[in-house]
Every structure is written in structure tokens, then in C-alpha cells.
PDB file of C-alpha atoms and ligand atoms in Angstrom:
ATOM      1  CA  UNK A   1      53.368  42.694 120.595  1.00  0.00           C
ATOM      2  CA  UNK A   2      55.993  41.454 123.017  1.00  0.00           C
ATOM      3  CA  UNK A   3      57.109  38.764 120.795  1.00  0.00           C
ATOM      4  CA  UNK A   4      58.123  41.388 117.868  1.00  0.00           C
ATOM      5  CA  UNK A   5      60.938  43.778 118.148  1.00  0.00           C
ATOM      6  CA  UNK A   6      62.434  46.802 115.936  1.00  0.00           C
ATOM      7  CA  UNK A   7      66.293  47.518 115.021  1.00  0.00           C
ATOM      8  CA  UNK A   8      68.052  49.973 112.993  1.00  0.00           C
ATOM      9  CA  UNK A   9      71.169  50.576 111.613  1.00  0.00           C
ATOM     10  CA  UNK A  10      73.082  52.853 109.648  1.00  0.00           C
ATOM     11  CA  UNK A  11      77.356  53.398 108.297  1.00  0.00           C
ATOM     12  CA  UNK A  12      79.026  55.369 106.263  1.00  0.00           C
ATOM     13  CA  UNK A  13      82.484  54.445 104.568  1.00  0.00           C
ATOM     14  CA  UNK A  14      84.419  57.154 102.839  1.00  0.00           C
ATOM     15  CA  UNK A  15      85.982  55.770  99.661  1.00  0.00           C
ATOM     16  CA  UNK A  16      89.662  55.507  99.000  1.00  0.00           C
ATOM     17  CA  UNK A  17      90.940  58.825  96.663  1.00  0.00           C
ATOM     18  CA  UNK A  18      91.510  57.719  92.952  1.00  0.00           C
ATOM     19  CA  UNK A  19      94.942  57.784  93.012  1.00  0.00           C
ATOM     20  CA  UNK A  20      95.317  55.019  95.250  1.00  0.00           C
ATOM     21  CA  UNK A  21      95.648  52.349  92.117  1.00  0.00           C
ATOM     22  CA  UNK A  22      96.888  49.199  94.119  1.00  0.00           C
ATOM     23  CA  UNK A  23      94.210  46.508  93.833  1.00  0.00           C
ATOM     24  CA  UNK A  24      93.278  46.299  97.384  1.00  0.00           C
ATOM     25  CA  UNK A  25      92.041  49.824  96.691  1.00  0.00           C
ATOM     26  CA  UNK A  26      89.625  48.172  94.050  1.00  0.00           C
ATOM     27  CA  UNK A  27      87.667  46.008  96.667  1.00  0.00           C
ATOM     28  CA  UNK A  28      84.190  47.281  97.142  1.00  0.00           C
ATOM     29  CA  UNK A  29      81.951  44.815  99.430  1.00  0.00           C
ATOM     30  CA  UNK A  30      78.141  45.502  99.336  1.00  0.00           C
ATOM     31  CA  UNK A  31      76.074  42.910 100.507  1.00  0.00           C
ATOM     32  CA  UNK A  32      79.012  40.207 100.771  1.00  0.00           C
ATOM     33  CA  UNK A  33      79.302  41.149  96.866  1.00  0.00           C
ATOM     34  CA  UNK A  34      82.388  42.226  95.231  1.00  0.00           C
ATOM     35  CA  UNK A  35      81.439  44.928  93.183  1.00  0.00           C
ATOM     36  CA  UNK A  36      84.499  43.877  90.194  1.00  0.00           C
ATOM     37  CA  UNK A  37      86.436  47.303  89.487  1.00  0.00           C
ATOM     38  CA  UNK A  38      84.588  49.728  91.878  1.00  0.00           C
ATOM     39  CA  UNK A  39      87.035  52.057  93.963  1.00  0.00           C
ATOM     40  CA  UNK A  40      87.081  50.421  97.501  1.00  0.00           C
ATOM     41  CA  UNK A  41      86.248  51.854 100.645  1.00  0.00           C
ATOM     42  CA  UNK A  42      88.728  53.603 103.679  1.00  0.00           C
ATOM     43  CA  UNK A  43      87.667  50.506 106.494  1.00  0.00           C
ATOM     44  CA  UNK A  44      89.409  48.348 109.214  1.00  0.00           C
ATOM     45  CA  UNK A  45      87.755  45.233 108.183  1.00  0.00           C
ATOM     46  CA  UNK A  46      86.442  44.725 104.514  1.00  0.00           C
ATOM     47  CA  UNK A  47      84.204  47.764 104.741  1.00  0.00           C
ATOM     48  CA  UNK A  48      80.719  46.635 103.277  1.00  0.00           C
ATOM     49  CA  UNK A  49      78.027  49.279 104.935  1.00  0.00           C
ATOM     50  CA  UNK A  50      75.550  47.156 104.016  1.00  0.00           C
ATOM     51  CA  UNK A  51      76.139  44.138 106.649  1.00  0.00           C
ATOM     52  CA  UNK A  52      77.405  46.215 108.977  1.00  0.00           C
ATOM     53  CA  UNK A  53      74.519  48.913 108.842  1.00  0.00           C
ATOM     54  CA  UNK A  54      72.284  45.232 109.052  1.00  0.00           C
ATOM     55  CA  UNK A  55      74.591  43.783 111.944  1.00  0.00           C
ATOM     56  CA  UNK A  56      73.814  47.197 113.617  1.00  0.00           C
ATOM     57  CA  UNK A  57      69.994  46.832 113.015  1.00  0.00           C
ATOM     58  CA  UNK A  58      69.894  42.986 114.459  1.00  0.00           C
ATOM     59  CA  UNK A  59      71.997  43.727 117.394  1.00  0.00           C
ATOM     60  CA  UNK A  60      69.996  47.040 118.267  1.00  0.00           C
ATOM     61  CA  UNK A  61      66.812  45.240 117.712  1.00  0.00           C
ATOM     62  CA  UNK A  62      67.677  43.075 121.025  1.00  0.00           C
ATOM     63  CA  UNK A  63      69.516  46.170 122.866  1.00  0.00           C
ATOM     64  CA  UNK A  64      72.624  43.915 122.320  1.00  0.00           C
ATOM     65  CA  UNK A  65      76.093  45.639 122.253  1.00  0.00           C
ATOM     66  CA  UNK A  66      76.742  47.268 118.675  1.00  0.00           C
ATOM     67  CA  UNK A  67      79.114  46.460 116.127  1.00  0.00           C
ATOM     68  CA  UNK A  68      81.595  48.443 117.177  1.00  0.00           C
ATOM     69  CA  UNK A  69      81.772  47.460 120.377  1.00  0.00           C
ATOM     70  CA  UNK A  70      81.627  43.638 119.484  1.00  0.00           C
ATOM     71  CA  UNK A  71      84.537  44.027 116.689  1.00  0.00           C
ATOM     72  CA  UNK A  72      86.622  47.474 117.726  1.00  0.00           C
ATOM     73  CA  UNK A  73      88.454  48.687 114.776  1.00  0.00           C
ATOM     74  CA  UNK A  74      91.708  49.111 116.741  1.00  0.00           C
ATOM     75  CA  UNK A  75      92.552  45.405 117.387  1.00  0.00           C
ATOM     76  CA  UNK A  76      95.015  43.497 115.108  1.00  0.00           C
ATOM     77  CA  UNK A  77      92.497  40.491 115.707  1.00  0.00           C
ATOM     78  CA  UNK A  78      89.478  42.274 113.997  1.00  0.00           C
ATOM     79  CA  UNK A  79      91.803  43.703 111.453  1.00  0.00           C
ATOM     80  CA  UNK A  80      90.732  42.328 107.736  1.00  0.00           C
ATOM     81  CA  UNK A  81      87.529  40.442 109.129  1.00  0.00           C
ATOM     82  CA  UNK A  82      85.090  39.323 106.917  1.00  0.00           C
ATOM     83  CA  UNK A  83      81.914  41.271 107.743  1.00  0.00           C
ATOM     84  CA  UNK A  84      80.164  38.335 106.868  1.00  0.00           C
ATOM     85  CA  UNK A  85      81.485  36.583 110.014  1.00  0.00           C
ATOM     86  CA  UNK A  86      80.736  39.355 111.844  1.00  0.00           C
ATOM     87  CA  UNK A  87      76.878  39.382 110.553  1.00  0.00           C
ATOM     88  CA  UNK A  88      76.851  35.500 111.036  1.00  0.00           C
ATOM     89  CA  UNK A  89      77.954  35.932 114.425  1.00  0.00           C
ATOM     90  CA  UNK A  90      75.600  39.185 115.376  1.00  0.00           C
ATOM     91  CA  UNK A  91      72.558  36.530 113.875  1.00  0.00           C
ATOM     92  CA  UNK A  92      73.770  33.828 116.293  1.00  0.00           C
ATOM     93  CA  UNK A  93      73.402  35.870 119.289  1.00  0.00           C
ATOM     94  CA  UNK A  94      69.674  37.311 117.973  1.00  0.00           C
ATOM     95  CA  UNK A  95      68.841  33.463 117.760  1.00  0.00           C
ATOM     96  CA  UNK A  96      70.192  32.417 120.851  1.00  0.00           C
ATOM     97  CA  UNK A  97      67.843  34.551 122.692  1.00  0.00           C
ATOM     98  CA  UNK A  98      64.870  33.059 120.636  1.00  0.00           C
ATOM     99  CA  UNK A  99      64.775  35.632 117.885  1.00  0.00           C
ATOM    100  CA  UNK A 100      64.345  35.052 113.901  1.00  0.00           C
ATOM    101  CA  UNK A 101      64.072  37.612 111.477  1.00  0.00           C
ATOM    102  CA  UNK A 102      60.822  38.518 110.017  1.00  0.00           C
ATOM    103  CA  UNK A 103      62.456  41.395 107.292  1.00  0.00           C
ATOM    104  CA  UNK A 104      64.650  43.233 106.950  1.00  0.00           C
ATOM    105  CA  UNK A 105      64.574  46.401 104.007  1.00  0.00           C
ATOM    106  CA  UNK A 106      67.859  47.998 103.332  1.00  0.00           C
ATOM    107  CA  UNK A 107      68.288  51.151 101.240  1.00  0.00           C
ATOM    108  CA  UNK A 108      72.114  51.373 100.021  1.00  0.00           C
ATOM    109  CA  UNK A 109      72.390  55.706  98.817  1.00  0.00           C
ATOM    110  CA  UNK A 110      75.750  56.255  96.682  1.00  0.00           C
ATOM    111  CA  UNK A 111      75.944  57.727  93.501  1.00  0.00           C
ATOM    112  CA  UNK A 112      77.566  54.566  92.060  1.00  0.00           C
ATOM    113  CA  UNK A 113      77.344  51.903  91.450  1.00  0.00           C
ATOM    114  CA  UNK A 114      73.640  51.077  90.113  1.00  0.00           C
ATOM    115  CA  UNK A 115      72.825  49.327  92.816  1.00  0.00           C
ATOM    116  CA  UNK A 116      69.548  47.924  91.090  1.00  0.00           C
ATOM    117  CA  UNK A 117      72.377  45.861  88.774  1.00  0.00           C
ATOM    118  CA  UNK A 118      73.218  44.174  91.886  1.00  0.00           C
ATOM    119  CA  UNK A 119      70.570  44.017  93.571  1.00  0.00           C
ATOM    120  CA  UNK A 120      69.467  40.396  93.489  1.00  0.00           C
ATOM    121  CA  UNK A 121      73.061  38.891  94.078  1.00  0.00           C
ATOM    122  CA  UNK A 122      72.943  40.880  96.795  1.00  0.00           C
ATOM    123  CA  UNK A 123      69.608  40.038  97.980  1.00  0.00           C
ATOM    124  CA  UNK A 124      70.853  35.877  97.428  1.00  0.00           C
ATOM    125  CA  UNK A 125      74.358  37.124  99.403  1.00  0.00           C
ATOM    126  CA  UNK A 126      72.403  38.224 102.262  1.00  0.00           C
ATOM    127  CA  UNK A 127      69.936  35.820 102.839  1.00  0.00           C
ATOM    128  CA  UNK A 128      72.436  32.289 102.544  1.00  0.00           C
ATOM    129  CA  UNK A 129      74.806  34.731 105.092  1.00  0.00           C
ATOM    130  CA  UNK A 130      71.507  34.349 107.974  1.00  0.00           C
ATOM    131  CA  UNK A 131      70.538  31.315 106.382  1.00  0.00           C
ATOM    132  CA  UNK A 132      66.591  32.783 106.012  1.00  0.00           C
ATOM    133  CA  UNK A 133      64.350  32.900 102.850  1.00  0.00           C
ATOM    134  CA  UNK A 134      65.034  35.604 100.178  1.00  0.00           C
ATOM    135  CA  UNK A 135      61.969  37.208 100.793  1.00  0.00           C
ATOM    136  CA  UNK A 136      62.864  37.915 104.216  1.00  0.00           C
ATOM    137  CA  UNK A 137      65.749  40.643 102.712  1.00  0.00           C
ATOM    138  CA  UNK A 138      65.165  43.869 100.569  1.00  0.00           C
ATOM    139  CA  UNK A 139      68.006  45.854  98.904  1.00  0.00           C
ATOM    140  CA  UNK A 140      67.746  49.066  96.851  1.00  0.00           C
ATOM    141  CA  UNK A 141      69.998  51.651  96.215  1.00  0.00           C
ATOM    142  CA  UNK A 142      69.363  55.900  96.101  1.00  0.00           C
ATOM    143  CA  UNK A 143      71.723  58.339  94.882  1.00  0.00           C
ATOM    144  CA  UNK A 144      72.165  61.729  96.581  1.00  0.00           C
ATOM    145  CA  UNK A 145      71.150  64.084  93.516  1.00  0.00           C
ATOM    146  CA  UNK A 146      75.044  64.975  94.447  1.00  0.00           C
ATOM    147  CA  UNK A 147      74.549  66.647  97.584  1.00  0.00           C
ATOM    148  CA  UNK A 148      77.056  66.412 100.475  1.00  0.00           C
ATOM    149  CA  UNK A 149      79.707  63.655 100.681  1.00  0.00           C
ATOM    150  CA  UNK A 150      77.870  60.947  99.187  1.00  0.00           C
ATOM    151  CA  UNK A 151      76.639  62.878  96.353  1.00  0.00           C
ATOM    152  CA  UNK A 152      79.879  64.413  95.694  1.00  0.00           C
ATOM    153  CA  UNK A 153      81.454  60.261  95.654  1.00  0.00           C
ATOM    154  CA  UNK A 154      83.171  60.423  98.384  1.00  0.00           C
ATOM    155  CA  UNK A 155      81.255  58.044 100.633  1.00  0.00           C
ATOM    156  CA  UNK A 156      78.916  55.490 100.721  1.00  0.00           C
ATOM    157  CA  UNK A 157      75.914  55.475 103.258  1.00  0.00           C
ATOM    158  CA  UNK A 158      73.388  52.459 104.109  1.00  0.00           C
ATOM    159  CA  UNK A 159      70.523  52.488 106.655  1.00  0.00           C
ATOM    160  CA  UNK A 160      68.825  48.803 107.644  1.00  0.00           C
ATOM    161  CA  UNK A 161      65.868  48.399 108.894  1.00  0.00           C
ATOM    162  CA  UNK A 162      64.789  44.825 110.417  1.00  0.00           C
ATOM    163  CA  UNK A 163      61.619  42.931 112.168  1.00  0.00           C
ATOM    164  CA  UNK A 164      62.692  39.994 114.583  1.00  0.00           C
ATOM    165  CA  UNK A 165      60.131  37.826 116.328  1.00  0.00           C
ATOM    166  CA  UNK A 166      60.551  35.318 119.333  1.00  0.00           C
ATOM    167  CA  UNK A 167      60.415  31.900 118.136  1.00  0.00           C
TER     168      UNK A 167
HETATM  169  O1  CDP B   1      64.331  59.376  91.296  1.00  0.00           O
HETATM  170  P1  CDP B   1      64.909  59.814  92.608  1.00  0.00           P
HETATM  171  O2  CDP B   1      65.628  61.129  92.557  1.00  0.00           O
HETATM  172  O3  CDP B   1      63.958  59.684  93.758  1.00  0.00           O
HETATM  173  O4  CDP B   1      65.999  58.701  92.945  1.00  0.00           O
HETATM  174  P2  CDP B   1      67.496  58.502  92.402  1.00  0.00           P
HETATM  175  O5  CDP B   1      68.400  58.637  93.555  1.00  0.00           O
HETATM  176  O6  CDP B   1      67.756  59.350  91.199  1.00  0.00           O
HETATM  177  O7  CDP B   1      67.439  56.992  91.973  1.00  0.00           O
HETATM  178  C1  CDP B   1      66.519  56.536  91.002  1.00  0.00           C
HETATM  179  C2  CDP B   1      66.482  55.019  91.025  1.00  0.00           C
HETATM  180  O8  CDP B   1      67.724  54.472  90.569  1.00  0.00           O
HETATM  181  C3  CDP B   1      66.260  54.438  92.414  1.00  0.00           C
HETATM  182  O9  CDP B   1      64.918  54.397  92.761  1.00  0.00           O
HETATM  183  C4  CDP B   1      66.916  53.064  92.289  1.00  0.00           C
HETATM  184  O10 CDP B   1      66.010  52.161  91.712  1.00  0.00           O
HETATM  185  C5  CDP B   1      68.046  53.295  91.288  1.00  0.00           C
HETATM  186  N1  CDP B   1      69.382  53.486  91.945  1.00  0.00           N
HETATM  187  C6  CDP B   1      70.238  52.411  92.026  1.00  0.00           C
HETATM  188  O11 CDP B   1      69.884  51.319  91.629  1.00  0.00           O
HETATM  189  N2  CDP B   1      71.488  52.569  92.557  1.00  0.00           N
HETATM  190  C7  CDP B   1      71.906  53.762  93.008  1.00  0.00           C
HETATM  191  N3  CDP B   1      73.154  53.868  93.523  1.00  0.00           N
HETATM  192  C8  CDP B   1      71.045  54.848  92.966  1.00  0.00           C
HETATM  193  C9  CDP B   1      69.796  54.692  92.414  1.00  0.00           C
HETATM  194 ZN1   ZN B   2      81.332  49.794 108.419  1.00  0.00          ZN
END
């Protein structure tokens, strides 16, 4: 079992308050996806949990230095960075040392949007981002029955899990 390693990853972004009507505050990011009209996310760079949660999960997989320590969120350099660079670059390291990814399954829990209405552009977003087969990525989405922050909308969580194997 040498050849086969675990990661996980999890984020949390708090969304913007309503009032905040300027249309950067109307830039949601799940996925690489713009969800069109959603209330946007409090974030340094475009704040989608879902690559970065998946970023977290690659990089822990191979014990490499996290997310946050890769791109801080107080440099002016990392400020406004697409997180699909940064999941494009976290994949690059995985495959330098010999890794692919098997799967990964990601479970996205916010009370909106319907994630499932999303899910396969999503899914497509993903996979062309690490340049594997659709089937190698699963997205779904949970709601919080309104319980705690998420539930009461005023964050959105994601937890990835992922399978690499050595090449
Ligand atoms: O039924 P249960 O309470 O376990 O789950 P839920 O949180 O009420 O969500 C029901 C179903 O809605 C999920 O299994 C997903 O298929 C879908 N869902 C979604 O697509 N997007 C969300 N943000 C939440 C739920
Ligand atoms: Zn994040």
C-alpha cells in the first residue's frame, strides 16, 4: 500500500453581509464556477472553498506545505489569485513527486445555492483544472438544517477528500 496515499481538506468562507451591493460582492466561486448573482464570499484571493479545501487535500496527501503557507493571505502578490492557479500549481508539485490522483469526493454544505444545479459544471471545472478524467472528481452539496453559521447563511464550508497513487 506504499504506492497509495490519503489527503484531506477542509475551509470555511464567511459571506459578505447583504448590504454590501457592489458587484464584486456578487462573485461566488465554487468549483472554478461563478455561481451568476450569489452573494460572494469575505476572501483574500477569489474565495472558492471548494479548490482550496481540494488544494488542502492534495498537498496534505504528500505531507507537502498547506495552502496557506504556499499562498499567505497577507501578501499583495497573492492578493486576487485565481484559486485555480493555485490548485494547478498544488497538482504540479503532487505530480512531480510521481503522484496522480485516483479520486477525489468533495461534499460542498451551505444552505444555498443547490449545489446539485451545479454540480456537473462543477464536476467538468474541476477535472480540465488537474487535467484528469471526470470520473476521477465527485461534488455534492449538504445544507446545515440551519444550525450554526452555515445554517444560519453566513458561511460556506467544504471538506475534500482525495486518493493519489505513485505513477
Ligand atoms: O436530507 P438531508 O437532511 O440529509 O440533507 P439536506 O442537507 O437537506 O440536503 C438534501 C439534498 O439536497 C442533498 O443530499 C443534496 O443532494 C441536495 N443539496 C444541494 O444540492 N445543495 C445544497 N446546498 C444542499 C443540499
Ligand atoms: Zn479559502
Amino acid at each position: 500500500m506504499n504506492n497509495i496515499r490519503i489527503g484531506c481538506g477542509y475551509d470555511i468562507h464567511k459571506f459578505l453581509e447583504v448590504a454590501l451591493f457592489e458587484k464584486a460582492a456578487k462573485r461566488l466561486y465554487l468549483g472554478g464556477v461563478l455561481i451568476e448573482g450569489h452573494i460572494g464570499v469575505a476572501a483574500h484571493s477569489d474565495g472558492d472553498v471548494v479548490l482550496h479545501s481540494l488544494t488542502d487535500a492534495l498537498l496534505g496527501a504528500l505531507s507537502l506545505p498547506d495552502i496557506g503557507v504556499l499562498y499567505p493571505d497577507n501578501l499583495k502578490s497573492t492578493k486576487g489569485v485565481s484559486s485555480i492557479e493555485i490548485i494547478k500549481y498544488a497538482y504540479k508539485l503532487v505530480q512531480e513527486k510521481g503522484y496522480a490522483l485516483g479520486n477525489a469526493d468533495i461534499t460542498i454544505i451551505t444552505q444555498t445555492p443547490k449545489i446539485s444545479a451545479y454540480k456537473e459544471q462543477m464536476i467538468n471545472s474541476v477535472s480540465a483544472a488537474l487535467g484528469v478524467d471526470k470520473s476521477c472528481v465527485n461534488i455534492k452539496g449538504k445544507t446545515k438544517e440551519g444550525l450554526d453559521s452555515v445554517g444560519k447563511q453566513k458561511a460556506i464550508e467544504c471538506f475534500s477528500v482525495c486518493l493519489i497513487s505513485q505513477q
